[in-house]
GROMACS .gro file of C-alpha atoms in nm:
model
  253
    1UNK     CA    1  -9.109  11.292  -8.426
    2UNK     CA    2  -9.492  11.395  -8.407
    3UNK     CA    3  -9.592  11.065  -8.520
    4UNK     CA    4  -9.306  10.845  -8.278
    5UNK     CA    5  -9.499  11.045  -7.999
    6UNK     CA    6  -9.856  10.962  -8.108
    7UNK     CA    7  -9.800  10.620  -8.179
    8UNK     CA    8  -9.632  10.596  -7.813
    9UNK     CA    9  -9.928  10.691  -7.682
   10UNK     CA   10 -10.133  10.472  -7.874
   11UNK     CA   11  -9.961  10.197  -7.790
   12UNK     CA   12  -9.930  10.316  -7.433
   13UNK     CA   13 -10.308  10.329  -7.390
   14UNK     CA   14 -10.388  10.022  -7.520
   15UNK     CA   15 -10.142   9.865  -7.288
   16UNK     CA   16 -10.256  10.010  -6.960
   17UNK     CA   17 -10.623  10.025  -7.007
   18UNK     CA   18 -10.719  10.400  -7.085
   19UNK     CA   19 -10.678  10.709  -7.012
   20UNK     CA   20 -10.680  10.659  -6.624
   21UNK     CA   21 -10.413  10.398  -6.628
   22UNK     CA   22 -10.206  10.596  -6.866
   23UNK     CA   23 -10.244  10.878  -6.656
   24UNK     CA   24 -10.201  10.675  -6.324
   25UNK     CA   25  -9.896  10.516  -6.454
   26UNK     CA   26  -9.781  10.859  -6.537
   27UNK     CA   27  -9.849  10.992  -6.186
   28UNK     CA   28  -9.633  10.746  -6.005
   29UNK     CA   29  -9.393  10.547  -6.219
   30UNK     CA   30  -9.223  10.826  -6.488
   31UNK     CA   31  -9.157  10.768  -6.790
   32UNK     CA   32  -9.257  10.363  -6.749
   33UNK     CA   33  -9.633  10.412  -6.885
   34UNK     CA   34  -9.460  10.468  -7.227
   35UNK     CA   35  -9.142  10.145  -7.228
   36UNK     CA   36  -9.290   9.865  -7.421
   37UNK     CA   37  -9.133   9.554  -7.356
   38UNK     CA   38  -9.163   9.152  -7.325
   39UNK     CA   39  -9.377   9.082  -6.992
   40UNK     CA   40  -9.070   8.781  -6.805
   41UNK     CA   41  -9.289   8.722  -6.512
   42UNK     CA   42  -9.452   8.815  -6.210
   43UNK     CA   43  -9.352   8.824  -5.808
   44UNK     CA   44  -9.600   8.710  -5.516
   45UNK     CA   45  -9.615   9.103  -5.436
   46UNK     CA   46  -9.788   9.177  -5.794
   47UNK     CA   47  -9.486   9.381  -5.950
   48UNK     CA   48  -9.432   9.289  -6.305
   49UNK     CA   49  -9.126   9.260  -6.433
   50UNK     CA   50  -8.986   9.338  -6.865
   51UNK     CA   51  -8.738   9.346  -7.084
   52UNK     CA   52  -8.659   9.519  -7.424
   53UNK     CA   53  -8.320   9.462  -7.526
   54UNK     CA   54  -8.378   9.637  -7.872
   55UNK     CA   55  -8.565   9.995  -7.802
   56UNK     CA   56  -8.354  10.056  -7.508
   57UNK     CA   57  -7.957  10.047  -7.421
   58UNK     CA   58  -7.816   9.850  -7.134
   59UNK     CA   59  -7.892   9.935  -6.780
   60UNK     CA   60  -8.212  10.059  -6.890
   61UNK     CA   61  -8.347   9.705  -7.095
   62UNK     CA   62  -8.491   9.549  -6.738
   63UNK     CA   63  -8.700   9.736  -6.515
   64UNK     CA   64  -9.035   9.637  -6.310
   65UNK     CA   65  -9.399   9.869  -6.269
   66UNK     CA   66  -9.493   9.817  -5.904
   67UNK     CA   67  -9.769   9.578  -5.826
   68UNK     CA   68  -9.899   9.866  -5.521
   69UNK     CA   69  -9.767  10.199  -5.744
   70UNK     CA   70  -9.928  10.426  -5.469
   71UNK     CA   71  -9.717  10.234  -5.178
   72UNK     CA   72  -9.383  10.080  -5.360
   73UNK     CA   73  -9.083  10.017  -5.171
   74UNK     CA   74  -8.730   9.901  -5.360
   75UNK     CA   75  -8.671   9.643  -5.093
   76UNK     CA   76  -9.022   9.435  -5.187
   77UNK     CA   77  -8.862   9.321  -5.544
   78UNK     CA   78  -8.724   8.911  -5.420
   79UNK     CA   79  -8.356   8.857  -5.423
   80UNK     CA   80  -8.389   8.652  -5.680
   81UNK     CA   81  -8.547   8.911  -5.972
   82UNK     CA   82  -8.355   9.209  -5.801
   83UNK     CA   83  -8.043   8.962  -5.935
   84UNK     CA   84  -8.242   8.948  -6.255
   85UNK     CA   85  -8.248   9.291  -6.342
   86UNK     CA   86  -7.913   9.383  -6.227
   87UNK     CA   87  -7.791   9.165  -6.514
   88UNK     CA   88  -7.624   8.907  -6.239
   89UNK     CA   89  -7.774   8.656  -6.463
   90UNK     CA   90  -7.991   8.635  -6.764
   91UNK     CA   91  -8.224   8.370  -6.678
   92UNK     CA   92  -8.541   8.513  -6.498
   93UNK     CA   93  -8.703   8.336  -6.153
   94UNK     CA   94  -8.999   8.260  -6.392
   95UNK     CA   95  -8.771   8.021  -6.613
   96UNK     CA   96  -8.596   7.829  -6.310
   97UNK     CA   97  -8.768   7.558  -6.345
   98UNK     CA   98  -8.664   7.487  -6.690
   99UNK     CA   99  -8.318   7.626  -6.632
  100UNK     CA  100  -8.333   7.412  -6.428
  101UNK     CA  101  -8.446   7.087  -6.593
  102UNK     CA  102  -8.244   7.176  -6.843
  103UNK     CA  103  -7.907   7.120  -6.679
  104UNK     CA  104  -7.990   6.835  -6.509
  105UNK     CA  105  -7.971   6.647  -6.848
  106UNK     CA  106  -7.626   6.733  -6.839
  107UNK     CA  107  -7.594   6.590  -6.490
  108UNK     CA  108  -7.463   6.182  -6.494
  109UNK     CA  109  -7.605   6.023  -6.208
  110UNK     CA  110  -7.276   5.823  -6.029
  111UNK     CA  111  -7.525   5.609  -5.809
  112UNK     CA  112  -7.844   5.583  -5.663
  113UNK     CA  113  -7.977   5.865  -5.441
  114UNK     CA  114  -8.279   5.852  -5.247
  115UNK     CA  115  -8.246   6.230  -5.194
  116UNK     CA  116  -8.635   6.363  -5.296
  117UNK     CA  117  -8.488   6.635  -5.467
  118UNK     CA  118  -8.285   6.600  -5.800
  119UNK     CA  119  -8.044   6.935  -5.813
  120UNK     CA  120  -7.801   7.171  -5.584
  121UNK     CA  121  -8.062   7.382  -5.479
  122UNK     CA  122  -8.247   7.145  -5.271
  123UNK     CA  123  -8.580   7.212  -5.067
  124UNK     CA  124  -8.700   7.549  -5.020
  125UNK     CA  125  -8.958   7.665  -4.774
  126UNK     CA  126  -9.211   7.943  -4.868
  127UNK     CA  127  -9.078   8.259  -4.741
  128UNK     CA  128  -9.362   8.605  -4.593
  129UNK     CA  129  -9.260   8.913  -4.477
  130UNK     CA  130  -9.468   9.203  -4.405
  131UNK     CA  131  -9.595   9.352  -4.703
  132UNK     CA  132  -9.331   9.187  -4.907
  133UNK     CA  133  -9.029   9.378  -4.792
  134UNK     CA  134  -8.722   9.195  -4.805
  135UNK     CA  135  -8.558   9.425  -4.620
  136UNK     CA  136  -8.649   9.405  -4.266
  137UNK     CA  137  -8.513   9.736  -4.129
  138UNK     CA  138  -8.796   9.938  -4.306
  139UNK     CA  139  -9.052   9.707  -4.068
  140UNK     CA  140  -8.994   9.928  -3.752
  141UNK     CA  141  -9.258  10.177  -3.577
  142UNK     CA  142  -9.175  10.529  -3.616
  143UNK     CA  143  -9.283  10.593  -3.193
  144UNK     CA  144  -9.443  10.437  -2.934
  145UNK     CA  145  -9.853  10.374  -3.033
  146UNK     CA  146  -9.788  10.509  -3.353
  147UNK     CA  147  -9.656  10.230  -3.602
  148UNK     CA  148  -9.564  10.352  -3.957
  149UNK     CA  149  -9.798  10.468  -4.181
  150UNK     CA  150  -9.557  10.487  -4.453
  151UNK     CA  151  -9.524  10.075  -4.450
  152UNK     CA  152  -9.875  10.033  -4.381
  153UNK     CA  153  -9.734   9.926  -4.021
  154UNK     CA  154 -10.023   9.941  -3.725
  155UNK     CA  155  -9.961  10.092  -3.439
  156UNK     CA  156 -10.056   9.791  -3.226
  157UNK     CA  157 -10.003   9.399  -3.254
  158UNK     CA  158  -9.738   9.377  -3.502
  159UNK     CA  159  -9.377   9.300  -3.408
  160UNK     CA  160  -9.114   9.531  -3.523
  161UNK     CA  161  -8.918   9.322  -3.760
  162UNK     CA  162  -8.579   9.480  -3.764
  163UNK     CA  163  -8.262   9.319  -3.650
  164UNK     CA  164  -8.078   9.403  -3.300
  165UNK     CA  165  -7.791   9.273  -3.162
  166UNK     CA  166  -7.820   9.108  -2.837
  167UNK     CA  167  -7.763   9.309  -2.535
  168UNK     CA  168  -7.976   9.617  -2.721
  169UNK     CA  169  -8.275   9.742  -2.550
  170UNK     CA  170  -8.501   9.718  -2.833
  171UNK     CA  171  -8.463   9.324  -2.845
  172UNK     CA  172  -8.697   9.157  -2.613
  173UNK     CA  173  -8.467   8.929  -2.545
  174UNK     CA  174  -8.283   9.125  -2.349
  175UNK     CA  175  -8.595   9.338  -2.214
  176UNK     CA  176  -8.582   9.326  -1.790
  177UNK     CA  177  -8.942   9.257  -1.676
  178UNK     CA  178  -9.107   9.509  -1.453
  179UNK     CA  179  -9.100   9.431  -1.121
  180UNK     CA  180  -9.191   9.651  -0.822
  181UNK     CA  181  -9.025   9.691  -0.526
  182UNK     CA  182  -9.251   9.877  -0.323
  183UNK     CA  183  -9.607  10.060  -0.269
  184UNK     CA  184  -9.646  10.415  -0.116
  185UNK     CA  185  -9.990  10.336  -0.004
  186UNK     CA  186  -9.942   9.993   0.096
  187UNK     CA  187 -10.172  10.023   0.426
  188UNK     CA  188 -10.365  10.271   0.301
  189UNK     CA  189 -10.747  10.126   0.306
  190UNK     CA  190 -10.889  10.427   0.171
  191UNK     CA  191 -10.770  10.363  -0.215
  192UNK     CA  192 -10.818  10.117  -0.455
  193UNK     CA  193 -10.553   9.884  -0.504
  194UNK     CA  194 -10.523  10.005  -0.885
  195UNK     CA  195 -10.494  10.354  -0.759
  196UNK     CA  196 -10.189  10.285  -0.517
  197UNK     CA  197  -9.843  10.440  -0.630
  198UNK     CA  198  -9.588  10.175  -0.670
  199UNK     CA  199  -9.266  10.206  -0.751
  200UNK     CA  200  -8.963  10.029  -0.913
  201UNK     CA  201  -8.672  10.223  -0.815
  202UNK     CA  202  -8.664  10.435  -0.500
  203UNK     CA  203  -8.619  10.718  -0.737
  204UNK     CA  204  -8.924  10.649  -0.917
  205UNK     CA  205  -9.055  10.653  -0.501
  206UNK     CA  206  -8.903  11.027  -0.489
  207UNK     CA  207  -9.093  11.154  -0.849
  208UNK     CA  208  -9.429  10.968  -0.708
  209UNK     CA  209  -9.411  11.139  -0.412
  210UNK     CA  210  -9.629  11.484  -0.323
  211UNK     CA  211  -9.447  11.804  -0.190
  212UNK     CA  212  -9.556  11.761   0.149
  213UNK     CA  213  -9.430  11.428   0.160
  214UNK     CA  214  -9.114  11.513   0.037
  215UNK     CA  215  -9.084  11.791   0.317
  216UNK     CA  216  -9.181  11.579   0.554
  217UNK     CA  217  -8.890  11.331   0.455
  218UNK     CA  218  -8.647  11.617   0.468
  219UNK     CA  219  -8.800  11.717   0.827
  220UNK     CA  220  -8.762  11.364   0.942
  221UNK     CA  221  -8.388  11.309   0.811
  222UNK     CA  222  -8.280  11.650   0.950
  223UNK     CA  223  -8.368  11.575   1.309
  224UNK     CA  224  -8.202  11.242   1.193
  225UNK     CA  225  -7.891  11.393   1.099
  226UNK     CA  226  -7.943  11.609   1.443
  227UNK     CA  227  -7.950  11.368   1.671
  228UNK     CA  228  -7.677  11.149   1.500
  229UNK     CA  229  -7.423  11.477   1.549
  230UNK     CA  230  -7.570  11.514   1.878
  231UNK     CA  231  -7.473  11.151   1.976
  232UNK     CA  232  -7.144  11.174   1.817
  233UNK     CA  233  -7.054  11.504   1.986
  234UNK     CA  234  -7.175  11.326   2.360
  235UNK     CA  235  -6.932  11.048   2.226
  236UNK     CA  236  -6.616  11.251   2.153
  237UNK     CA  237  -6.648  11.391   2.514
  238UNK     CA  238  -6.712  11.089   2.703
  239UNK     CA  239  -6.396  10.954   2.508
  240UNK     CA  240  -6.253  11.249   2.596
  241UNK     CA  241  -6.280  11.242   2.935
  242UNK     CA  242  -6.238  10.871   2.991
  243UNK     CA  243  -5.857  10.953   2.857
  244UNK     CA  244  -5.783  11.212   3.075
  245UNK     CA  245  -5.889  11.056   3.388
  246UNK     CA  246  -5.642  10.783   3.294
  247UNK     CA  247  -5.366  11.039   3.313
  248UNK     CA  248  -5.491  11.067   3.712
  249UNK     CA  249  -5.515  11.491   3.624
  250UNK     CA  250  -5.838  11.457   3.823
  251UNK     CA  251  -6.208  11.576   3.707
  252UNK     CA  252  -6.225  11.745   3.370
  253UNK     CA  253  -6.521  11.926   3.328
   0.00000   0.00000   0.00000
């Protein structure tokens, strides 16, 4: 058992460079520093990928170490090795190409094709996404100004990558511009033009406005509401009277 241990970490050291990778590896990834297996290939994000189909049982014979082991996220491995190592199918990304050149000598050509590609899977456009993550939903900020340090995601100048459905206030699609409607200092030659209060909602007016403005308002819409009573009041009694003088009772004071 001693020596299965020692000879682990022999081997272990010579294949991550030391002491520091050993211990590095250690750090972040588990038990990985010590599984020895056959390198299968690499992904644009730098995670490696192995198998070892002998030491270990299945479920455990795949597995990748993280190209960025201080900052991985599951959803950087590609579709296409995440199917790899979930034993969907046994031929790795790295091997398509011959896979695939493979089968098309079992293809018979019925007639001539001027199609410039040669098999089912046709062209394919280089794909990015921030930092490699294949799952979009982890590309969001955490608040406004504040971005997500956890993603590596600035604060400022990058779009939030996430999917929302149309009609959601998050997609700027369906973000209403901001338009004023009005200026509590328009005429007012003493500020700035930057320094005027505008407004776009008359209840954005009402939390812009200064207590003394406010009561003034109130002053102004009491005597309103004063002189509206007052007028209906005169109203009724005019009505009033108008009715009983066409009864001929005489003059109704």
């Amino acid at each position: 058992m001693v020596y299965g241990v020692v000879q682990n970490v022999r081997l272990a050291l010579k294949n991550r460079g030391g002491w520091k990778g050993l211990l590095e590896h250690m750090y972040t990834n588990g038990d990985y520093p010590f599984k020895v297996g056959t390198f299968q290939g690499q992904d644009p994000a730098g995670n490696k990928y192995y198998e070892n189909r002998v030491d270990y049982p299945f479920g455990q014979h795949r597995w990748v170490e993280p190209g960025d082991i201080h900052n991985f996220d599951s959803s950087s491995i590609p579709p296409e090795w995440h199917g790899w190592m979930t034993s969907m199918n046994d031929t790795p990304p790295s091997s398509e190409e011959e896979y695939f050149d493979s089968a098309k000598a079992n293809i018979r050509p019925v007639c001539k094709s001027n199609s410039p590609t040669d098999h089912a899977v046709g062209h394919q456009e280089p794909i990015w996404n921030f930092h490699h993550l294949h799952n979009q939903t982890s590309v969001r900020s955490r608040g406004y100004g504040v971005g997500n340090p956890q993603i590596g995601l600035p604060a400022f100048g990058v779009k939030d990558a996430y999917y929302t459905q149309p009609g959601s206030p998050y997609n700027e699609n369906s973000m209403k511009k901001l338009v004023m409607i009005g200026d509590l200092d328009e005429g007012d030659a003493s500020k700035k033009p930057e320094d005027h209060r505008r407004f776009k909602s008359l209840k954005w007016a009402d939390r812009l406005r200064t207590a003394e403005e406010k009561d003034a308002i109130e002053k102004r819409n009491a005597e309103i509401s004063k002189k509206a009573i007052a007028d209906a009041l005169a109203d009724v009694h005019a009505n009033r009277t108008n009715r009983m003088r066409s009864r001929g009772r005489g003059t109704v004071i």
